[in-house]
PDB file of C-alpha atoms in Angstrom:
ATOM      1  CA  UNK A 315     405.510 106.959 170.959  1.00  0.00           C
ATOM      2  CA  UNK A 316     407.523 105.577 168.028  1.00  0.00           C
ATOM      3  CA  UNK A 317     406.326 101.985 168.554  1.00  0.00           C
ATOM      4  CA  UNK A 318     402.658 102.907 168.236  1.00  0.00           C
ATOM      5  CA  UNK A 319     403.370 105.106 165.220  1.00  0.00           C
ATOM      6  CA  UNK A 320     405.052 102.118 163.599  1.00  0.00           C
ATOM      7  CA  UNK A 321     402.105  99.861 164.411  1.00  0.00           C
ATOM      8  CA  UNK A 322     399.622 102.338 162.969  1.00  0.00           C
ATOM      9  CA  UNK A 323     401.723 102.755 159.834  1.00  0.00           C
ATOM     10  CA  UNK A 324     402.063  99.027 159.179  1.00  0.00           C
ATOM     11  CA  UNK A 325     398.455  98.171 160.037  1.00  0.00           C
ATOM     12  CA  UNK A 326     397.103 101.106 158.037  1.00  0.00           C
ATOM     13  CA  UNK A 327     399.169 100.120 155.005  1.00  0.00           C
ATOM     14  CA  UNK A 328     398.037  96.481 155.182  1.00  0.00           C
ATOM     15  CA  UNK A 329     394.385  97.495 155.618  1.00  0.00           C
ATOM     16  CA  UNK A 330     394.575  99.915 152.673  1.00  0.00           C
ATOM     17  CA  UNK A 331     396.213  97.306 150.434  1.00  0.00           C
ATOM     18  CA  UNK A 332     393.830  94.452 151.249  1.00  0.00           C
ATOM     19  CA  UNK A 333     390.660  96.512 151.308  1.00  0.00           C
ATOM     20  CA  UNK A 334     391.647  98.300 148.118  1.00  0.00           C
ATOM     21  CA  UNK A 335     392.166  94.965 146.384  1.00  0.00           C
ATOM     22  CA  UNK A 336     388.879  93.727 147.799  1.00  0.00           C
ATOM     23  CA  UNK A 337     387.098  96.793 146.445  1.00  0.00           C
ATOM     24  CA  UNK A 338     388.437  96.202 142.924  1.00  0.00           C
ATOM     25  CA  UNK A 339     387.350  92.562 143.150  1.00  0.00           C
ATOM     26  CA  UNK A 340     383.893  93.586 144.343  1.00  0.00           C
ATOM     27  CA  UNK A 341     383.493  95.799 141.269  1.00  0.00           C
ATOM     28  CA  UNK A 342     384.283  92.879 138.993  1.00  0.00           C
ATOM     29  CA  UNK A 343     381.979  90.496 140.836  1.00  0.00           C
ATOM     30  CA  UNK A 344     379.357  93.154 141.607  1.00  0.00           C
ATOM     31  CA  UNK A 345     379.294  91.827 145.154  1.00  0.00           C
ATOM     32  CA  UNK A 346     380.390  94.009 148.058  1.00  0.00           C
ATOM     33  CA  UNK A 347     379.720  91.291 150.637  1.00  0.00           C
ATOM     34  CA  UNK A 348     383.095  89.702 149.860  1.00  0.00           C
ATOM     35  CA  UNK A 349     384.348  92.175 152.459  1.00  0.00           C
ATOM     36  CA  UNK A 350     383.014  89.956 155.264  1.00  0.00           C
ATOM     37  CA  UNK A 351     385.524  87.076 154.976  1.00  0.00           C
ATOM     38  CA  UNK A 352     388.275  89.625 154.261  1.00  0.00           C
ATOM     39  CA  UNK A 353     387.749  91.484 157.548  1.00  0.00           C
ATOM     40  CA  UNK A 354     389.567  89.073 159.839  1.00  0.00           C
ATOM     41  CA  UNK A 355     392.416  88.578 157.365  1.00  0.00           C
ATOM     42  CA  UNK A 356     393.368  92.246 157.743  1.00  0.00           C
ATOM     43  CA  UNK A 357     394.243  91.536 161.383  1.00  0.00           C
ATOM     44  CA  UNK A 358     396.217  88.418 160.517  1.00  0.00           C
ATOM     45  CA  UNK A 359     398.164  90.092 157.710  1.00  0.00           C
ATOM     46  CA  UNK A 360     398.875  93.178 159.840  1.00  0.00           C
ATOM     47  CA  UNK A 361     400.025  91.063 162.790  1.00  0.00           C
ATOM     48  CA  UNK A 362     402.431  89.034 160.679  1.00  0.00           C
ATOM     49  CA  UNK A 363     403.711  92.157 158.938  1.00  0.00           C
ATOM     50  CA  UNK A 364     404.543  93.706 162.300  1.00  0.00           C
ATOM     51  CA  UNK A 365     406.093  90.448 163.466  1.00  0.00           C
ATOM     52  CA  UNK A 366     408.292  90.022 160.380  1.00  0.00           C
ATOM     53  CA  UNK A 367     409.108  93.597 159.437  1.00  0.00           C
ATOM     54  CA  UNK A 368     408.554  95.666 162.583  1.00  0.00           C
ATOM     55  CA  UNK A 369     411.189  96.630 165.099  1.00  0.00           C
ATOM     56  CA  UNK A 370     409.541  95.088 168.147  1.00  0.00           C
ATOM     57  CA  UNK A 371     410.681  92.085 170.187  1.00  0.00           C
ATOM     58  CA  UNK A 372     409.223  89.577 167.738  1.00  0.00           C
ATOM     59  CA  UNK A 373     410.539  86.557 169.604  1.00  0.00           C
ATOM     60  CA  UNK A 374     409.180  87.483 173.025  1.00  0.00           C
ATOM     61  CA  UNK A 375     406.646  85.259 174.742  1.00  0.00           C
ATOM     62  CA  UNK A 376     403.997  87.971 174.759  1.00  0.00           C
ATOM     63  CA  UNK A 377     404.296  88.829 171.067  1.00  0.00           C
ATOM     64  CA  UNK A 378     404.239  85.128 170.149  1.00  0.00           C
ATOM     65  CA  UNK A 379     401.157  84.590 172.310  1.00  0.00           C
ATOM     66  CA  UNK A 380     399.262  87.467 170.703  1.00  0.00           C
ATOM     67  CA  UNK A 381     400.395  86.491 167.199  1.00  0.00           C
ATOM     68  CA  UNK A 382     399.088  82.947 167.677  1.00  0.00           C
ATOM     69  CA  UNK A 383     395.787  84.146 169.147  1.00  0.00           C
ATOM     70  CA  UNK A 384     394.973  86.550 166.326  1.00  0.00           C
ATOM     71  CA  UNK A 385     396.157  84.133 163.619  1.00  0.00           C
ATOM     72  CA  UNK A 386     394.051  81.202 164.842  1.00  0.00           C
ATOM     73  CA  UNK A 387     391.008  83.443 165.325  1.00  0.00           C
ATOM     74  CA  UNK A 388     391.389  85.209 161.977  1.00  0.00           C
ATOM     75  CA  UNK A 389     391.997  82.138 159.825  1.00  0.00           C
ATOM     76  CA  UNK A 390     389.067  80.240 161.345  1.00  0.00           C
ATOM     77  CA  UNK A 391     386.663  83.145 160.931  1.00  0.00           C
ATOM     78  CA  UNK A 392     387.786  83.835 157.356  1.00  0.00           C
ATOM     79  CA  UNK A 393     387.370  80.157 156.450  1.00  0.00           C
ATOM     80  CA  UNK A 394     383.942  80.020 158.073  1.00  0.00           C
ATOM     81  CA  UNK A 395     382.644  83.176 156.388  1.00  0.00           C
ATOM     82  CA  UNK A 396     384.307  82.293 153.097  1.00  0.00           C
ATOM     83  CA  UNK A 397     382.651  78.865 153.037  1.00  0.00           C
ATOM     84  CA  UNK A 398     379.294  80.430 153.860  1.00  0.00           C
ATOM     85  CA  UNK A 399     379.754  83.079 151.168  1.00  0.00           C
ATOM     86  CA  UNK A 400     380.982  80.730 148.417  1.00  0.00           C
ATOM     87  CA  UNK A 401     378.542  80.454 145.516  1.00  0.00           C
ATOM     88  CA  UNK A 402     375.945  82.820 146.977  1.00  0.00           C
ATOM     89  CA  UNK A 403     374.608  86.156 145.797  1.00  0.00           C
ATOM     90  CA  UNK A 404     375.397  89.480 147.421  1.00  0.00           C
ATOM     91  CA  UNK A 405     374.226  89.698 151.034  1.00  0.00           C
ATOM     92  CA  UNK A 406     370.916  91.565 151.406  1.00  0.00           C
ATOM     93  CA  UNK A 407     372.532  94.225 153.616  1.00  0.00           C
ATOM     94  CA  UNK A 408     374.865  95.327 150.838  1.00  0.00           C
ATOM     95  CA  UNK A 409     372.149  95.036 148.202  1.00  0.00           C
ATOM     96  CA  UNK A 410     370.064  97.489 150.242  1.00  0.00           C
ATOM     97  CA  UNK A 411     373.042  99.825 150.445  1.00  0.00           C
ATOM     98  CA  UNK A 412     373.530  99.486 146.695  1.00  0.00           C
ATOM     99  CA  UNK A 413     369.996 100.816 146.152  1.00  0.00           C
ATOM    100  CA  UNK A 414     370.446 103.636 148.643  1.00  0.00           C
ATOM    101  CA  UNK A 415     373.894 104.996 147.754  1.00  0.00           C
ATOM    102  CA  UNK A 416     374.574 105.931 144.128  1.00  0.00           C
ATOM    103  CA  UNK A 417     376.955 105.518 142.461  1.00  0.00           C
ATOM    104  CA  UNK A 418     377.536 102.599 144.799  1.00  0.00           C
ATOM    105  CA  UNK A 419     380.784 101.656 143.075  1.00  0.00           C
ATOM    106  CA  UNK A 420     382.373 104.786 144.560  1.00  0.00           C
ATOM    107  CA  UNK A 421     380.410 104.873 147.798  1.00  0.00           C
ATOM    108  CA  UNK A 422     381.377 101.279 148.592  1.00  0.00           C
ATOM    109  CA  UNK A 423     385.041 102.282 148.642  1.00  0.00           C
ATOM    110  CA  UNK A 424     384.254 104.628 151.530  1.00  0.00           C
ATOM    111  CA  UNK A 425     381.364 103.123 153.497  1.00  0.00           C
ATOM    112  CA  UNK A 426     382.155  99.431 153.045  1.00  0.00           C
ATOM    113  CA  UNK A 427     385.831  98.732 152.385  1.00  0.00           C
ATOM    114  CA  UNK A 428     387.310 102.002 153.635  1.00  0.00           C
ATOM    115  CA  UNK A 429     385.250 102.052 156.812  1.00  0.00           C
ATOM    116  CA  UNK A 430     385.962  98.426 157.691  1.00  0.00           C
ATOM    117  CA  UNK A 431     389.657  98.909 157.028  1.00  0.00           C
ATOM    118  CA  UNK A 432     389.706 101.942 159.323  1.00  0.00           C
ATOM    119  CA  UNK A 433     387.844 100.075 162.058  1.00  0.00           C
ATOM    120  CA  UNK A 434     390.321  97.198 161.780  1.00  0.00           C
ATOM    121  CA  UNK A 435     393.155  99.634 162.468  1.00  0.00           C
ATOM    122  CA  UNK A 436     391.395 100.893 165.606  1.00  0.00           C
ATOM    123  CA  UNK A 437     390.326  97.476 166.899  1.00  0.00           C
ATOM    124  CA  UNK A 438     393.848  96.106 166.423  1.00  0.00           C
ATOM    125  CA  UNK A 439     395.460  98.665 168.753  1.00  0.00           C
ATOM    126  CA  UNK A 440     396.294  95.949 171.346  1.00  0.00           C
ATOM    127  CA  UNK A 441     398.055  93.965 168.615  1.00  0.00           C
ATOM    128  CA  UNK A 442     400.047  96.985 167.581  1.00  0.00           C
ATOM    129  CA  UNK A 443     401.089  97.744 171.165  1.00  0.00           C
ATOM    130  CA  UNK A 444     402.376  94.217 171.796  1.00  0.00           C
ATOM    131  CA  UNK A 445     403.935  93.456 168.423  1.00  0.00           C
ATOM    132  CA  UNK A 446     405.884  96.736 168.271  1.00  0.00           C
ATOM    133  CA  UNK A 447     407.014  96.629 171.920  1.00  0.00           C
ATOM    134  CA  UNK A 448     410.805  96.888 172.028  1.00  0.00           C
ATOM    135  CA  UNK A 449     411.094  96.174 175.753  1.00  0.00           C
ATOM    136  CA  UNK A 450     408.909  93.128 176.215  1.00  0.00           C
ATOM    137  CA  UNK A 451     408.784  91.851 179.806  1.00  0.00           C
ATOM    138  CA  UNK A 452     408.243  88.166 180.707  1.00  0.00           C
ATOM    139  CA  UNK A 453     404.730  86.767 180.640  1.00  0.00           C
ATOM    140  CA  UNK A 454     402.694  87.392 183.781  1.00  0.00           C
ATOM    141  CA  UNK A 455     399.340  86.469 185.265  1.00  0.00           C
ATOM    142  CA  UNK A 456     397.497  89.054 183.143  1.00  0.00           C
ATOM    143  CA  UNK A 457     398.818  87.436 179.953  1.00  0.00           C
ATOM    144  CA  UNK A 458     397.591  84.024 181.081  1.00  0.00           C
ATOM    145  CA  UNK A 459     394.218  85.491 182.056  1.00  0.00           C
ATOM    146  CA  UNK A 460     394.007  86.942 178.560  1.00  0.00           C
ATOM    147  CA  UNK A 461     394.731  83.534 177.061  1.00  0.00           C
ATOM    148  CA  UNK A 462     392.007  81.954 179.219  1.00  0.00           C
ATOM    149  CA  UNK A 463     389.459  84.592 178.145  1.00  0.00           C
ATOM    150  CA  UNK A 464     390.515  84.109 174.517  1.00  0.00           C
ATOM    151  CA  UNK A 465     390.155  80.309 174.711  1.00  0.00           C
ATOM    152  CA  UNK A 466     386.626  80.605 176.140  1.00  0.00           C
ATOM    153  CA  UNK A 467     385.631  83.163 173.508  1.00  0.00           C
ATOM    154  CA  UNK A 468     387.156  81.188 170.646  1.00  0.00           C
ATOM    155  CA  UNK A 469     385.413  77.998 171.796  1.00  0.00           C
ATOM    156  CA  UNK A 470     382.039  79.725 172.137  1.00  0.00           C
ATOM    157  CA  UNK A 471     382.352  81.384 168.711  1.00  0.00           C
ATOM    158  CA  UNK A 472     383.516  78.212 166.966  1.00  0.00           C
ATOM    159  CA  UNK A 473     380.937  75.898 168.543  1.00  0.00           C
ATOM    160  CA  UNK A 474     378.025  78.284 167.991  1.00  0.00           C
ATOM    161  CA  UNK A 475     378.991  78.824 164.335  1.00  0.00           C
ATOM    162  CA  UNK A 476     379.176  75.036 163.831  1.00  0.00           C
ATOM    163  CA  UNK A 477     375.814  74.513 165.525  1.00  0.00           C
ATOM    164  CA  UNK A 478     374.150  77.151 163.358  1.00  0.00           C
ATOM    165  CA  UNK A 479     375.734  75.754 160.182  1.00  0.00           C
ATOM    166  CA  UNK A 480     374.412  72.258 160.929  1.00  0.00           C
ATOM    167  CA  UNK A 481     370.975  73.644 161.755  1.00  0.00           C
ATOM    168  CA  UNK A 482     370.732  75.639 158.547  1.00  0.00           C
ATOM    169  CA  UNK A 483     371.858  72.684 156.434  1.00  0.00           C
ATOM    170  CA  UNK A 484     368.466  71.077 157.014  1.00  0.00           C
ATOM    171  CA  UNK A 485     365.930  72.153 154.387  1.00  0.00           C
ATOM    172  CA  UNK A 486     363.136  72.255 156.964  1.00  0.00           C
ATOM    173  CA  UNK A 487     365.082  74.740 159.083  1.00  0.00           C
ATOM    174  CA  UNK A 488     365.672  77.424 156.457  1.00  0.00           C
ATOM    175  CA  UNK A 489     363.126  79.799 158.052  1.00  0.00           C
ATOM    176  CA  UNK A 490     363.055  78.250 161.501  1.00  0.00           C
ATOM    177  CA  UNK A 491     364.530  79.784 164.660  1.00  0.00           C
ATOM    178  CA  UNK A 492     367.747  78.259 165.964  1.00  0.00           C
ATOM    179  CA  UNK A 493     367.235  77.830 169.711  1.00  0.00           C
ATOM    180  CA  UNK A 494     369.381  74.788 170.445  1.00  0.00           C
ATOM    181  CA  UNK A 495     372.835  74.299 171.921  1.00  0.00           C
ATOM    182  CA  UNK A 496     374.491  77.592 172.821  1.00  0.00           C
ATOM    183  CA  UNK A 497     371.713  79.418 170.970  1.00  0.00           C
ATOM    184  CA  UNK A 498     369.331  78.379 173.737  1.00  0.00           C
ATOM    185  CA  UNK A 499     371.161  80.699 176.133  1.00  0.00           C
ATOM    186  CA  UNK A 500     371.997  83.616 173.834  1.00  0.00           C
ATOM    187  CA  UNK A 501     370.497  84.884 170.582  1.00  0.00           C
ATOM    188  CA  UNK A 502     374.005  85.719 169.349  1.00  0.00           C
ATOM    189  CA  UNK A 503     376.546  83.460 171.083  1.00  0.00           C
ATOM    190  CA  UNK A 504     378.926  83.764 168.125  1.00  0.00           C
ATOM    191  CA  UNK A 505     379.147  87.527 168.625  1.00  0.00           C
ATOM    192  CA  UNK A 506     379.576  87.073 172.371  1.00  0.00           C
ATOM    193  CA  UNK A 507     382.478  84.704 171.716  1.00  0.00           C
ATOM    194  CA  UNK A 508     384.018  87.154 169.247  1.00  0.00           C
ATOM    195  CA  UNK A 509     383.785  89.874 171.877  1.00  0.00           C
ATOM    196  CA  UNK A 510     385.600  87.704 174.445  1.00  0.00           C
ATOM    197  CA  UNK A 511     388.347  86.942 171.918  1.00  0.00           C
ATOM    198  CA  UNK A 512     389.202  90.627 171.632  1.00  0.00           C
ATOM    199  CA  UNK A 513     389.101  91.256 175.358  1.00  0.00           C
ATOM    200  CA  UNK A 514     391.445  88.287 175.684  1.00  0.00           C
ATOM    201  CA  UNK A 515     393.813  89.805 173.123  1.00  0.00           C
ATOM    202  CA  UNK A 516     393.709  93.137 174.959  1.00  0.00           C
ATOM    203  CA  UNK A 517     394.890  91.745 178.314  1.00  0.00           C
ATOM    204  CA  UNK A 518     398.488  91.025 177.150  1.00  0.00           C
ATOM    205  CA  UNK A 519     398.637  94.638 175.937  1.00  0.00           C
ATOM    206  CA  UNK A 520     397.458  95.715 179.379  1.00  0.00           C
ATOM    207  CA  UNK A 521     400.146  93.488 180.902  1.00  0.00           C
ATOM    208  CA  UNK A 522     402.681  95.434 178.817  1.00  0.00           C
ATOM    209  CA  UNK A 523     401.373  98.663 180.387  1.00  0.00           C
ATOM    210  CA  UNK A 524     399.370  99.759 177.336  1.00  0.00           C
ATOM    211  CA  UNK A 525     395.998 100.087 179.082  1.00  0.00           C
ATOM    212  CA  UNK A 526     394.904 102.822 176.682  1.00  0.00           C
ATOM    213  CA  UNK A 527     394.522 100.181 173.957  1.00  0.00           C
ATOM    214  CA  UNK A 528     391.243  99.243 175.674  1.00  0.00           C
ATOM    215  CA  UNK A 529     389.812 101.423 172.889  1.00  0.00           C
ATOM    216  CA  UNK A 530     390.210  98.397 170.575  1.00  0.00           C
ATOM    217  CA  UNK A 531     387.969  95.879 172.379  1.00  0.00           C
ATOM    218  CA  UNK A 532     385.537  98.644 173.352  1.00  0.00           C
ATOM    219  CA  UNK A 533     385.059  99.563 169.686  1.00  0.00           C
ATOM    220  CA  UNK A 534     384.639  95.878 168.776  1.00  0.00           C
ATOM    221  CA  UNK A 535     382.028  95.441 171.523  1.00  0.00           C
ATOM    222  CA  UNK A 536     380.089  98.485 170.305  1.00  0.00           C
ATOM    223  CA  UNK A 537     380.234  97.211 166.717  1.00  0.00           C
ATOM    224  CA  UNK A 538     378.937  93.774 167.716  1.00  0.00           C
ATOM    225  CA  UNK A 539     376.163  95.127 169.935  1.00  0.00           C
ATOM    226  CA  UNK A 540     375.040  98.371 168.333  1.00  0.00           C
ATOM    227  CA  UNK A 541     376.213  98.605 164.734  1.00  0.00           C
ATOM    228  CA  UNK A 542     376.944  95.665 162.428  1.00  0.00           C
ATOM    229  CA  UNK A 543     376.100  92.750 164.717  1.00  0.00           C
ATOM    230  CA  UNK A 544     373.136  92.274 167.017  1.00  0.00           C
ATOM    231  CA  UNK A 545     371.335  95.533 166.215  1.00  0.00           C
ATOM    232  CA  UNK A 546     371.556  95.175 162.413  1.00  0.00           C
ATOM    233  CA  UNK A 547     370.390  91.558 162.357  1.00  0.00           C
ATOM    234  CA  UNK A 548     367.491  92.062 164.699  1.00  0.00           C
ATOM    235  CA  UNK A 549     366.047  94.975 162.759  1.00  0.00           C
ATOM    236  CA  UNK A 550     364.734  92.573 160.117  1.00  0.00           C
ATOM    237  CA  UNK A 551     364.973  89.046 161.468  1.00  0.00           C
ATOM    238  CA  UNK A 552     361.592  89.125 163.215  1.00  0.00           C
ATOM    239  CA  UNK A 553     359.944  89.639 159.817  1.00  0.00           C
ATOM    240  CA  UNK A 554     362.030  86.930 158.162  1.00  0.00           C
ATOM    241  CA  UNK A 555     361.697  84.177 160.784  1.00  0.00           C
ATOM    242  CA  UNK A 556     358.318  83.280 162.291  1.00  0.00           C
ATOM    243  CA  UNK A 557     358.626  82.620 166.004  1.00  0.00           C
ATOM    244  CA  UNK A 558     361.603  84.909 166.496  1.00  0.00           C
ATOM    245  CA  UNK A 559     359.588  87.363 168.621  1.00  0.00           C
ATOM    246  CA  UNK A 560     358.948  84.608 171.171  1.00  0.00           C
ATOM    247  CA  UNK A 561     362.626  83.650 171.019  1.00  0.00           C
ATOM    248  CA  UNK A 562     363.489  87.266 171.859  1.00  0.00           C
ATOM    249  CA  UNK A 563     361.137  87.202 174.825  1.00  0.00           C
ATOM    250  CA  UNK A 564     362.757  84.178 176.466  1.00  0.00           C
ATOM    251  CA  UNK A 565     366.410  84.431 175.395  1.00  0.00           C
ATOM    252  CA  UNK A 566     369.223  86.828 176.320  1.00  0.00           C
ATOM    253  CA  UNK A 567     370.371  88.940 173.381  1.00  0.00           C
ATOM    254  CA  UNK A 568     374.120  88.638 174.015  1.00  0.00           C
ATOM    255  CA  UNK A 569     375.522  87.305 177.308  1.00  0.00           C
ATOM    256  CA  UNK A 570     374.476  83.641 177.723  1.00  0.00           C
ATOM    257  CA  UNK A 571     371.899  83.210 180.482  1.00  0.00           C
ATOM    258  CA  UNK A 572     369.317  80.641 181.505  1.00  0.00           C
ATOM    259  CA  UNK A 573     366.305  81.108 179.189  1.00  0.00           C
ATOM    260  CA  UNK A 574     363.149  82.601 180.623  1.00  0.00           C
ATOM    261  CA  UNK A 575     360.079  80.306 180.775  1.00  0.00           C
TER     262      UNK A 575
END
């Protein structure tokens, strides 16, 4: 399929360029955690590159819808993570990797920047399918369902991030457990919202007949649940935050539910 080959080529080139630049910057700053705010910008840059330079129907309703969804999501997440990262030391996860993998300067190109760039290419398959589609059909009910899912996910992610930021701004809460607002119903509502965003982005690709791009949101869901999201945080958070074990007992790990008594 020439359209998908074009999408992979453009997205792969953008990911290689941005992650390569990020790797060089991380060597100068000795801080690999700058990759976190860069992650979402790969999707935004790839989407706009396909929109501006690809051969798809860039002015179609579906491509415009998907372009807006990924741009709003990506810019907000990059700003949020960038603000949180600004002026801080390297995240403890990358510091632990720095001790484990030597020479880390070379390993980080593969297991940090290279890996995340590759995953971005896979996760963005729905974007590639829509933004390189040369025979875009009018918007249908599946597109609007995707927008509704995206709006819910974006709202949940944005509100939960804001709630956690306000909570952590209080000196007395630095080691306390956040169990208010959306965090009362899920231990990771921000990740749940992020997951919904990508299922919402997938539905317009499904509406275009590209159901196989379900690989993208499936990979994102696995990452959030089993790899870099919930699983990674909860391996150490019980030791770092007194009271977290009780929070685990009464609160759903991912999908928001009524807390247990």
